[in-house]
Amino acid sequence: PYTGPSADAIINTRKEFLSPSNSMFCLYKNPLNIVDGRMQYLFDESGRRYLDAFAGIAVVNCGHCHPSVVEPVINQIKKLQHPTVMYLNHAIAEFSEALASKLPGDLKVVFFTNSGTEANELALMMAKLYTGCQDIVSVRNGYHGNAAGTMGATAHSTWKFNNVVQTGTHHALNPDPYRGVFGSDGEKYARDVQDLIQYGTSGHIAGFICEVIQGVGGIVELAPGYLSAAYDIVKKAGGLFIADEVQSGFARTGDFWGFEAHNVVPDIVTMAKGIGNGFPLGAVVTTPEIAGVLTRRCYFNTFGGNAVAATAGLAVLNVIEKDKLQVNASMVGSYLKGRLSQLKEKHEIIGDVRGRGLMLGVELVSDRNLKTPATAETLHIMDQMKELGVLVGKGGYFGNVFRITPPLCFTKDDADYLVEAMDYSMSRM
Ligand code: PMP
């Protein structure tokens, strides 16, 4: 049994000693005190079990405390934690080779970081150095991180402070099939990328950064045809395409990478979250030619890819393979999406069901025609689902989208339970 401090005691300590920004992120009216995790389940201080359909924001892809991740990490941390890349060690070499083998074409060179923000900052810098240009195009409603460049590229006022310098950053129309001005016509939205380049830059850009499915923005899929059309436009302007796979990577969408569904091969792929199953780790993968720009000066990251992080990363790749998580994400994901779509027939409040694999969104509206965001209802239903033992995330500009991104070991039974909990909570509204 749990013998640590109570939820109330933790709340008080957090209030006194943690940044006040942290308190804004407690998801529930009565915040959960999570003390244990096992695969797709989390346990609170009383031992109550919750079905986790958020996975710490699309992080814990293999499942909480997966023994095949935990064991190698423990063995490595006992043996050697941090040799620094200035010495040779097998862990970082093995993991970089295994990771590169997961990417197509000439994407063969890896640089390790500790977070998605760092990965995207590095990608943006490499694009600027490689092209000799400064201008970056990103997509509205996208999230890329919270440092100078990535906060600029992020196109969501919720996540921007008013000190952010956006010089050289251009935010393209969001190709959002549900709320976007051109509906599902991807090519029309891509013309906005063309316009931004044509009228807002010298005609040459450093790059285009984009999430293949927007996560923070509320699980928004790119309108069909958008990415390949935008890709051609960006290439003509000399820019690099940076795919931000921080949430969509590592088998979550049913493909290994989100971009695979779009017939494009990025110049740079950034990743974090699912890469380490909870261990802090991020990476940038690019071509030898582009990576070469980093040899012009010294570029170094103290902890990036340290022996324990690399061991965790390698273990994650092995588990995805061994547990067939990609197939499972695809199979259980389409089953769950189907069931959620049926739920939409029953409940007026569901305006849209979307996403791929186990990266699904359910957008709630109080009026289907006006698409009025049902923000308060979303919070309420989320709280009710928690009471029924199911944890989902929330996102979107209006906070009215359920984000369903469970560990990829989620089963059909879990999917049924989630849908029943949602159905029951909506019926009782
Ligand atoms: N890119 C995307 C798509 C993300 O969702 C996030 C985190 N929400 C980031 C980048 C930044 O990652 P981190 O929080 O690890 O810096």
mmCIF file with all atom_site columns, C-alpha atoms in Angstrom, residues 32-213:
data_model
loop_
_atom_site.group_PDB
_atom_site.id
_atom_site.type_symbol
_atom_site.label_atom_id
_atom_site.label_alt_id
_atom_site.label_comp_id
_atom_site.label_asym_id
_atom_site.label_entity_id
_atom_site.label_seq_id
_atom_site.pdbx_PDB_ins_code
_atom_site.Cartn_x
_atom_site.Cartn_y
_atom_site.Cartn_z
_atom_site.occupancy
_atom_site.B_iso_or_equiv
_atom_site.pdbx_formal_charge
_atom_site.auth_seq_id
_atom_site.auth_comp_id
_atom_site.auth_asym_id
_atom_site.auth_atom_id
_atom_site.pdbx_PDB_model_num
ATOM 1   C CA . LEU A 1 32  ? -5.411  12.524 -9.406  1.00 0.00 ? 32  LEU A CA 1
ATOM 2   C CA . ASN A 1 33  ? -2.491  11.339 -7.345  1.00 0.00 ? 33  ASN A CA 1
ATOM 3   C CA . ILE A 1 34  ? -0.950  8.664  -9.573  1.00 0.00 ? 34  ILE A CA 1
ATOM 4   C CA . VAL A 1 35  ? 1.459   6.374  -7.785  1.00 0.00 ? 35  VAL A CA 1
ATOM 5   C CA . ASP A 1 36  ? 1.809   3.310  -10.041 1.00 0.00 ? 36  ASP A CA 1
ATOM 6   C CA . GLY A 1 37  ? 1.554   2.368  -13.662 1.00 0.00 ? 37  GLY A CA 1
ATOM 7   C CA . ARG A 1 38  ? 1.340   -0.948 -15.454 1.00 0.00 ? 38  ARG A CA 1
ATOM 8   C CA . MET A 1 39  ? 0.909   -1.151 -19.224 1.00 0.00 ? 39  MET A CA 1
ATOM 9   C CA . GLN A 1 40  ? -2.382  0.630  -20.091 1.00 0.00 ? 40  GLN A CA 1
ATOM 10  C CA . TYR A 1 41  ? -3.333  1.162  -16.447 1.00 0.00 ? 41  TYR A CA 1
ATOM 11  C CA . LEU A 1 42  ? -2.561  3.816  -13.862 1.00 0.00 ? 42  LEU A CA 1
ATOM 12  C CA . PHE A 1 43  ? -3.240  3.477  -10.133 1.00 0.00 ? 43  PHE A CA 1
ATOM 13  C CA . ASP A 1 44  ? -4.018  6.209  -7.620  1.00 0.00 ? 44  ASP A CA 1
ATOM 14  C CA . GLU A 1 45  ? -3.027  6.369  -3.947  1.00 0.00 ? 45  GLU A CA 1
ATOM 15  C CA . SER A 1 46  ? -5.959  4.190  -2.889  1.00 0.00 ? 46  SER A CA 1
ATOM 16  C CA . GLY A 1 47  ? -5.020  1.506  -5.391  1.00 0.00 ? 47  GLY A CA 1
ATOM 17  C CA . ARG A 1 48  ? -7.894  2.403  -7.714  1.00 0.00 ? 48  ARG A CA 1
ATOM 18  C CA . ARG A 1 49  ? -7.168  1.413  -11.303 1.00 0.00 ? 49  ARG A CA 1
ATOM 19  C CA . TYR A 1 50  ? -7.701  3.747  -14.268 1.00 0.00 ? 50  TYR A CA 1
ATOM 20  C CA . LEU A 1 51  ? -7.655  2.888  -17.932 1.00 0.00 ? 51  LEU A CA 1
ATOM 21  C CA . ASP A 1 52  ? -5.137  5.320  -19.376 1.00 0.00 ? 52  ASP A CA 1
ATOM 22  C CA . ALA A 1 53  ? -6.156  6.653  -22.780 1.00 0.00 ? 53  ALA A CA 1
ATOM 23  C CA . PHE A 1 54  ? -3.740  9.591  -22.737 1.00 0.00 ? 54  PHE A CA 1
ATOM 24  C CA . ALA A 1 55  ? -0.396  7.864  -22.025 1.00 0.00 ? 55  ALA A CA 1
ATOM 25  C CA . GLY A 1 56  ? 1.170   10.961 -20.489 1.00 0.00 ? 56  GLY A CA 1
ATOM 26  C CA . ILE A 1 57  ? 0.456   12.873 -23.731 1.00 0.00 ? 57  ILE A CA 1
ATOM 27  C CA . ALA A 1 58  ? 1.263   10.197 -26.317 1.00 0.00 ? 58  ALA A CA 1
ATOM 28  C CA . VAL A 1 59  ? 4.498   9.318  -24.549 1.00 0.00 ? 59  VAL A CA 1
ATOM 29  C CA . VAL A 1 60  ? 4.117   5.864  -23.038 1.00 0.00 ? 60  VAL A CA 1
ATOM 30  C CA . ASN A 1 61  ? 3.699   3.969  -26.308 1.00 0.00 ? 61  ASN A CA 1
ATOM 31  C CA . CYS A 1 62  ? 4.919   0.600  -24.994 1.00 0.00 ? 62  CYS A CA 1
ATOM 32  C CA . GLY A 1 63  ? 2.831   0.754  -21.820 1.00 0.00 ? 63  GLY A CA 1
ATOM 33  C CA . HIS A 1 64  ? 3.671   1.980  -18.334 1.00 0.00 ? 64  HIS A CA 1
ATOM 34  C CA . CYS A 1 65  ? 6.708   0.286  -16.807 1.00 0.00 ? 65  CYS A CA 1
ATOM 35  C CA . HIS A 1 66  ? 6.952   -2.241 -19.630 1.00 0.00 ? 66  HIS A CA 1
ATOM 36  C CA . PRO A 1 67  ? 9.353   -4.843 -18.199 1.00 0.00 ? 67  PRO A CA 1
ATOM 37  C CA . SER A 1 68  ? 11.350  -5.056 -21.435 1.00 0.00 ? 68  SER A CA 1
ATOM 38  C CA . VAL A 1 69  ? 12.063  -1.323 -21.205 1.00 0.00 ? 69  VAL A CA 1
ATOM 39  C CA . VAL A 1 70  ? 12.544  -1.129 -17.444 1.00 0.00 ? 70  VAL A CA 1
ATOM 40  C CA . GLU A 1 71  ? 14.982  -4.016 -17.129 1.00 0.00 ? 71  GLU A CA 1
ATOM 41  C CA . PRO A 1 72  ? 17.635  -2.914 -19.649 1.00 0.00 ? 72  PRO A CA 1
ATOM 42  C CA . VAL A 1 73  ? 17.387  0.649  -18.277 1.00 0.00 ? 73  VAL A CA 1
ATOM 43  C CA . ILE A 1 74  ? 18.002  -0.577 -14.713 1.00 0.00 ? 74  ILE A CA 1
ATOM 44  C CA . ASN A 1 75  ? 20.918  -2.730 -15.846 1.00 0.00 ? 75  ASN A CA 1
ATOM 45  C CA . GLN A 1 76  ? 22.460  0.148  -17.755 1.00 0.00 ? 76  GLN A CA 1
ATOM 46  C CA . ILE A 1 77  ? 22.022  2.697  -14.958 1.00 0.00 ? 77  ILE A CA 1
ATOM 47  C CA . LYS A 1 78  ? 23.762  0.294  -12.560 1.00 0.00 ? 78  LYS A CA 1
ATOM 48  C CA . LYS A 1 79  ? 26.634  -0.167 -14.955 1.00 0.00 ? 79  LYS A CA 1
ATOM 49  C CA . LEU A 1 80  ? 27.184  3.294  -16.379 1.00 0.00 ? 80  LEU A CA 1
ATOM 50  C CA . GLN A 1 81  ? 24.870  6.260  -16.681 1.00 0.00 ? 81  GLN A CA 1
ATOM 51  C CA . HIS A 1 82  ? 26.766  9.018  -18.356 1.00 0.00 ? 82  HIS A CA 1
ATOM 52  C CA . PRO A 1 83  ? 30.034  8.458  -20.150 1.00 0.00 ? 83  PRO A CA 1
ATOM 53  C CA . THR A 1 84  ? 29.535  11.623 -22.366 1.00 0.00 ? 84  THR A CA 1
ATOM 54  C CA . VAL A 1 85  ? 29.740  11.296 -26.141 1.00 0.00 ? 85  VAL A CA 1
ATOM 55  C CA . MET A 1 86  ? 33.360  12.386 -25.926 1.00 0.00 ? 86  MET A CA 1
ATOM 56  C CA . TYR A 1 87  ? 34.171  8.752  -25.087 1.00 0.00 ? 87  TYR A CA 1
ATOM 57  C CA . LEU A 1 88  ? 33.075  5.747  -27.054 1.00 0.00 ? 88  LEU A CA 1
ATOM 58  C CA . ASN A 1 89  ? 30.224  3.654  -25.744 1.00 0.00 ? 89  ASN A CA 1
ATOM 59  C CA . HIS A 1 90  ? 28.126  1.045  -27.526 1.00 0.00 ? 90  HIS A CA 1
ATOM 60  C CA . ALA A 1 91  ? 24.694  2.262  -26.373 1.00 0.00 ? 91  ALA A CA 1
ATOM 61  C CA . ILE A 1 92  ? 24.443  5.470  -28.410 1.00 0.00 ? 92  ILE A CA 1
ATOM 62  C CA . ALA A 1 93  ? 25.988  3.821  -31.482 1.00 0.00 ? 93  ALA A CA 1
ATOM 63  C CA . GLU A 1 94  ? 23.600  0.870  -31.427 1.00 0.00 ? 94  GLU A CA 1
ATOM 64  C CA . PHE A 1 95  ? 20.563  3.023  -30.882 1.00 0.00 ? 95  PHE A CA 1
ATOM 65  C CA . SER A 1 96  ? 21.414  5.509  -33.622 1.00 0.00 ? 96  SER A CA 1
ATOM 66  C CA . GLU A 1 97  ? 21.843  2.662  -36.115 1.00 0.00 ? 97  GLU A CA 1
ATOM 67  C CA . ALA A 1 98  ? 18.563  1.037  -35.067 1.00 0.00 ? 98  ALA A CA 1
ATOM 68  C CA . LEU A 1 99  ? 16.710  4.356  -35.201 1.00 0.00 ? 99  LEU A CA 1
ATOM 69  C CA . ALA A 1 100 ? 18.108  5.295  -38.614 1.00 0.00 ? 100 ALA A CA 1
ATOM 70  C CA . SER A 1 101 ? 16.976  1.919  -39.952 1.00 0.00 ? 101 SER A CA 1
ATOM 71  C CA . LYS A 1 102 ? 13.401  3.011  -39.220 1.00 0.00 ? 102 LYS A CA 1
ATOM 72  C CA . LEU A 1 103 ? 13.614  5.928  -41.646 1.00 0.00 ? 103 LEU A CA 1
ATOM 73  C CA . PRO A 1 104 ? 13.424  5.910  -45.430 1.00 0.00 ? 104 PRO A CA 1
ATOM 74  C CA . GLY A 1 105 ? 15.873  7.109  -48.047 1.00 0.00 ? 105 GLY A CA 1
ATOM 75  C CA . ASP A 1 106 ? 18.895  9.064  -47.038 1.00 0.00 ? 106 ASP A CA 1
ATOM 76  C CA . LEU A 1 107 ? 17.622  9.916  -43.547 1.00 0.00 ? 107 LEU A CA 1
ATOM 77  C CA . LYS A 1 108 ? 20.512  8.224  -41.832 1.00 0.00 ? 108 LYS A CA 1
ATOM 78  C CA . VAL A 1 109 ? 22.135  10.694 -39.446 1.00 0.00 ? 109 VAL A CA 1
ATOM 79  C CA . VAL A 1 110 ? 20.878  11.087 -35.884 1.00 0.00 ? 110 VAL A CA 1
ATOM 80  C CA . PHE A 1 111 ? 21.425  13.825 -33.322 1.00 0.00 ? 111 PHE A CA 1
ATOM 81  C CA . PHE A 1 112 ? 20.080  13.200 -29.822 1.00 0.00 ? 112 PHE A CA 1
ATOM 82  C CA . THR A 1 113 ? 18.429  15.790 -27.582 1.00 0.00 ? 113 THR A CA 1
ATOM 83  C CA . ASN A 1 114 ? 16.397  15.605 -24.376 1.00 0.00 ? 114 ASN A CA 1
ATOM 84  C CA . SER A 1 115 ? 13.084  16.992 -25.561 1.00 0.00 ? 115 SER A CA 1
ATOM 85  C CA . GLY A 1 116 ? 10.920  17.800 -28.541 1.00 0.00 ? 116 GLY A CA 1
ATOM 86  C CA . THR A 1 117 ? 11.616  21.508 -28.182 1.00 0.00 ? 117 THR A CA 1
ATOM 87  C CA . GLU A 1 118 ? 15.343  20.960 -28.459 1.00 0.00 ? 118 GLU A CA 1
ATOM 88  C CA . ALA A 1 119 ? 14.881  18.654 -31.434 1.00 0.00 ? 119 ALA A CA 1
ATOM 89  C CA . ASN A 1 120 ? 12.782  21.242 -33.292 1.00 0.00 ? 120 ASN A CA 1
ATOM 90  C CA . GLU A 1 121 ? 15.144  24.102 -32.413 1.00 0.00 ? 121 GLU A CA 1
ATOM 91  C CA . LEU A 1 122 ? 17.995  22.109 -33.901 1.00 0.00 ? 122 LEU A CA 1
ATOM 92  C CA . ALA A 1 123 ? 15.993  21.206 -36.995 1.00 0.00 ? 123 ALA A CA 1
ATOM 93  C CA . LEU A 1 124 ? 15.064  24.855 -37.601 1.00 0.00 ? 124 LEU A CA 1
ATOM 94  C CA . MET A 1 125 ? 18.677  25.892 -37.157 1.00 0.00 ? 125 MET A CA 1
ATOM 95  C CA . MET A 1 126 ? 19.956  23.255 -39.577 1.00 0.00 ? 126 MET A CA 1
ATOM 96  C CA . ALA A 1 127 ? 17.387  24.283 -42.181 1.00 0.00 ? 127 ALA A CA 1
ATOM 97  C CA . LYS A 1 128 ? 18.523  27.905 -41.887 1.00 0.00 ? 128 LYS A CA 1
ATOM 98  C CA . LEU A 1 129 ? 22.198  27.003 -42.084 1.00 0.00 ? 129 LEU A CA 1
ATOM 99  C CA . TYR A 1 130 ? 21.757  24.585 -44.960 1.00 0.00 ? 130 TYR A CA 1
ATOM 100 C CA . THR A 1 131 ? 19.707  26.945 -47.118 1.00 0.00 ? 131 THR A CA 1
ATOM 101 C CA . GLY A 1 132 ? 21.280  30.229 -46.060 1.00 0.00 ? 132 GLY A CA 1
ATOM 102 C CA . CYS A 1 133 ? 17.720  31.556 -45.611 1.00 0.00 ? 133 CYS A CA 1
ATOM 103 C CA . GLN A 1 134 ? 15.878  32.670 -42.492 1.00 0.00 ? 134 GLN A CA 1
ATOM 104 C CA . ASP A 1 135 ? 12.203  32.322 -43.337 1.00 0.00 ? 135 ASP A CA 1
ATOM 105 C CA . ILE A 1 136 ? 10.219  29.448 -41.864 1.00 0.00 ? 136 ILE A CA 1
ATOM 106 C CA . VAL A 1 137 ? 6.644   28.510 -42.679 1.00 0.00 ? 137 VAL A CA 1
ATOM 107 C CA . SER A 1 138 ? 4.637   26.678 -40.031 1.00 0.00 ? 138 SER A CA 1
ATOM 108 C CA . VAL A 1 139 ? 0.970   25.759 -39.858 1.00 0.00 ? 139 VAL A CA 1
ATOM 109 C CA . ARG A 1 140 ? -1.592  27.616 -37.734 1.00 0.00 ? 140 ARG A CA 1
ATOM 110 C CA . ASN A 1 141 ? -2.794  25.693 -34.694 1.00 0.00 ? 141 ASN A CA 1
ATOM 111 C CA . GLY A 1 142 ? 0.507   23.792 -34.613 1.00 0.00 ? 142 GLY A CA 1
ATOM 112 C CA . TYR A 1 143 ? 2.688   23.272 -31.531 1.00 0.00 ? 143 TYR A CA 1
ATOM 113 C CA . HIS A 1 144 ? 6.450   22.847 -31.806 1.00 0.00 ? 144 HIS A CA 1
ATOM 114 C CA . GLY A 1 145 ? 7.932   23.757 -28.442 1.00 0.00 ? 145 GLY A CA 1
ATOM 115 C CA . ASN A 1 146 ? 8.603   26.510 -25.962 1.00 0.00 ? 146 ASN A CA 1
ATOM 116 C CA . ALA A 1 147 ? 12.050  27.932 -26.716 1.00 0.00 ? 147 ALA A CA 1
ATOM 117 C CA . ALA A 1 148 ? 12.652  31.031 -28.838 1.00 0.00 ? 148 ALA A CA 1
ATOM 118 C CA . GLY A 1 149 ? 12.414  29.551 -32.346 1.00 0.00 ? 149 GLY A CA 1
ATOM 119 C CA . THR A 1 150 ? 9.878   26.848 -31.586 1.00 0.00 ? 150 THR A CA 1
ATOM 120 C CA . MET A 1 151 ? 7.554   29.195 -29.722 1.00 0.00 ? 151 MET A CA 1
ATOM 121 C CA . GLY A 1 152 ? 7.698   31.398 -32.789 1.00 0.00 ? 152 GLY A CA 1
ATOM 122 C CA . ALA A 1 153 ? 6.837   28.463 -35.028 1.00 0.00 ? 153 ALA A CA 1
ATOM 123 C CA . THR A 1 154 ? 4.024   27.427 -32.683 1.00 0.00 ? 154 THR A CA 1
ATOM 124 C CA . ALA A 1 155 ? 0.856   29.029 -33.994 1.00 0.00 ? 155 ALA A CA 1
ATOM 125 C CA . HIS A 1 156 ? -1.494  29.023 -31.040 1.00 0.00 ? 156 HIS A CA 1
ATOM 126 C CA . SER A 1 157 ? -1.784  32.081 -28.778 1.00 0.00 ? 157 SER A CA 1
ATOM 127 C CA . THR A 1 158 ? -2.438  29.815 -25.784 1.00 0.00 ? 158 THR A CA 1
ATOM 128 C CA . TRP A 1 159 ? 1.203   28.746 -25.905 1.00 0.00 ? 159 TRP A CA 1
ATOM 129 C CA . LYS A 1 160 ? 2.895   31.999 -26.814 1.00 0.00 ? 160 LYS A CA 1
ATOM 130 C CA . PHE A 1 161 ? 4.183   34.699 -24.509 1.00 0.00 ? 161 PHE A CA 1
ATOM 131 C CA . ASN A 1 162 ? 4.324   38.260 -25.702 1.00 0.00 ? 162 ASN A CA 1
ATOM 132 C CA . ASN A 1 163 ? 8.094   38.346 -25.771 1.00 0.00 ? 163 ASN A CA 1
ATOM 133 C CA . VAL A 1 164 ? 8.259   35.838 -28.596 1.00 0.00 ? 164 VAL A CA 1
ATOM 134 C CA . VAL A 1 165 ? 10.213  37.005 -31.630 1.00 0.00 ? 165 VAL A CA 1
ATOM 135 C CA . GLN A 1 166 ? 8.519   35.832 -34.785 1.00 0.00 ? 166 GLN A CA 1
ATOM 136 C CA . THR A 1 167 ? 10.636  37.567 -37.361 1.00 0.00 ? 167 THR A CA 1
ATOM 137 C CA . GLY A 1 168 ? 10.904  35.317 -40.365 1.00 0.00 ? 168 GLY A CA 1
ATOM 138 C CA . THR A 1 169 ? 8.128   32.973 -39.253 1.00 0.00 ? 169 THR A CA 1
ATOM 139 C CA . HIS A 1 170 ? 5.002   32.751 -41.408 1.00 0.00 ? 170 HIS A CA 1
ATOM 140 C CA . HIS A 1 171 ? 1.918   30.870 -40.268 1.00 0.00 ? 171 HIS A CA 1
ATOM 141 C CA . ALA A 1 172 ? -0.009  29.153 -43.015 1.00 0.00 ? 172 ALA A CA 1
ATOM 142 C CA . LEU A 1 173 ? -3.750  28.479 -43.027 1.00 0.00 ? 173 LEU A CA 1
ATOM 143 C CA . ASN A 1 174 ? -4.568  25.343 -41.094 1.00 0.00 ? 174 ASN A CA 1
ATOM 144 C CA . PRO A 1 175 ? -5.701  22.618 -43.516 1.00 0.00 ? 175 PRO A CA 1
ATOM 145 C CA . ASP A 1 176 ? -8.292  21.531 -40.954 1.00 0.00 ? 176 ASP A CA 1
ATOM 146 C CA . PRO A 1 177 ? -11.020 19.487 -42.666 1.00 0.00 ? 177 PRO A CA 1
ATOM 147 C CA . TYR A 1 178 ? -13.537 20.257 -39.895 1.00 0.00 ? 178 TYR A CA 1
ATOM 148 C CA . ARG A 1 179 ? -13.054 23.968 -39.190 1.00 0.00 ? 179 ARG A CA 1
ATOM 149 C CA . GLY A 1 180 ? -10.815 25.149 -42.014 1.00 0.00 ? 180 GLY A CA 1
ATOM 150 C CA . VAL A 1 181 ? -12.024 27.637 -44.635 1.00 0.00 ? 181 VAL A CA 1
ATOM 151 C CA . PHE A 1 182 ? -11.523 25.225 -47.553 1.00 0.00 ? 182 PHE A CA 1
ATOM 152 C CA . GLY A 1 183 ? -12.953 22.098 -45.891 1.00 0.00 ? 183 GLY A CA 1
ATOM 153 C CA . SER A 1 184 ? -11.141 19.000 -47.106 1.00 0.00 ? 184 SER A CA 1
ATOM 154 C CA . ASP A 1 185 ? -9.522  20.561 -50.158 1.00 0.00 ? 185 ASP A CA 1
ATOM 155 C CA . GLY A 1 186 ? -5.838  20.153 -49.308 1.00 0.00 ? 186 GLY A CA 1
ATOM 156 C CA . GLU A 1 187 ? -4.551  21.779 -52.477 1.00 0.00 ? 187 GLU A CA 1
ATOM 157 C CA . LYS A 1 188 ? -6.387  25.045 -51.795 1.00 0.00 ? 188 LYS A CA 1
ATOM 158 C CA . TYR A 1 189 ? -4.753  25.332 -48.385 1.00 0.00 ? 189 TYR A CA 1
ATOM 159 C CA . ALA A 1 190 ? -1.367  24.561 -49.941 1.00 0.00 ? 190 ALA A CA 1
ATOM 160 C CA . ARG A 1 191 ? -1.796  27.624 -52.144 1.00 0.00 ? 191 ARG A CA 1
ATOM 161 C CA . ASP A 1 192 ? -1.592  29.703 -48.974 1.00 0.00 ? 192 ASP A CA 1
ATOM 162 C CA . VAL A 1 193 ? 1.926   28.342 -48.444 1.00 0.00 ? 193 VAL A CA 1
ATOM 163 C CA . GLN A 1 194 ? 2.676   29.497 -51.977 1.00 0.00 ? 194 GLN A CA 1
ATOM 164 C CA . ASP A 1 195 ? 1.209   32.940 -51.202 1.00 0.00 ? 195 ASP A CA 1
ATOM 165 C CA . LEU A 1 196 ? 3.188   33.330 -48.000 1.00 0.00 ? 196 LEU A CA 1
ATOM 166 C CA . ILE A 1 197 ? 6.401   32.531 -49.839 1.00 0.00 ? 197 ILE A CA 1
ATOM 167 C CA . GLN A 1 198 ? 5.526   34.701 -52.794 1.00 0.00 ? 198 GLN A CA 1
ATOM 168 C CA . TYR A 1 199 ? 4.373   37.790 -50.902 1.00 0.00 ? 199 TYR A CA 1
ATOM 169 C CA . GLY A 1 200 ? 6.044   37.448 -47.516 1.00 0.00 ? 200 GLY A CA 1
ATOM 170 C CA . THR A 1 201 ? 9.573   36.323 -48.349 1.00 0.00 ? 201 THR A CA 1
ATOM 171 C CA . SER A 1 202 ? 12.283  36.771 -50.960 1.00 0.00 ? 202 SER A CA 1
ATOM 172 C CA . GLY A 1 203 ? 10.860  33.729 -52.693 1.00 0.00 ? 203 GLY A CA 1
ATOM 173 C CA . HIS A 1 204 ? 13.352  31.461 -50.957 1.00 0.00 ? 204 HIS A CA 1
ATOM 174 C CA . ILE A 1 205 ? 12.770  29.934 -47.550 1.00 0.00 ? 205 ILE A CA 1
ATOM 175 C CA . ALA A 1 206 ? 14.705  27.868 -45.030 1.00 0.00 ? 206 ALA A CA 1
ATOM 176 C CA . GLY A 1 207 ? 11.942  25.397 -44.393 1.00 0.00 ? 207 GLY A CA 1
ATOM 177 C CA . PHE A 1 208 ? 8.444   24.310 -43.629 1.00 0.00 ? 208 PHE A CA 1
ATOM 178 C CA . ILE A 1 209 ? 7.682   22.632 -40.285 1.00 0.00 ? 209 ILE A CA 1
ATOM 179 C CA . CYS A 1 210 ? 4.500   20.722 -39.664 1.00 0.00 ? 210 CYS A CA 1
ATOM 180 C CA . GLU A 1 211 ? 2.916   18.079 -37.453 1.00 0.00 ? 211 GLU A CA 1
ATOM 181 C CA . VAL A 1 212 ? 1.399   15.364 -39.575 1.00 0.00 ? 212 VAL A CA 1
ATOM 182 C CA . ILE A 1 213 ? -1.484  15.141 -37.125 1.00 0.00 ? 213 ILE A CA 1
#
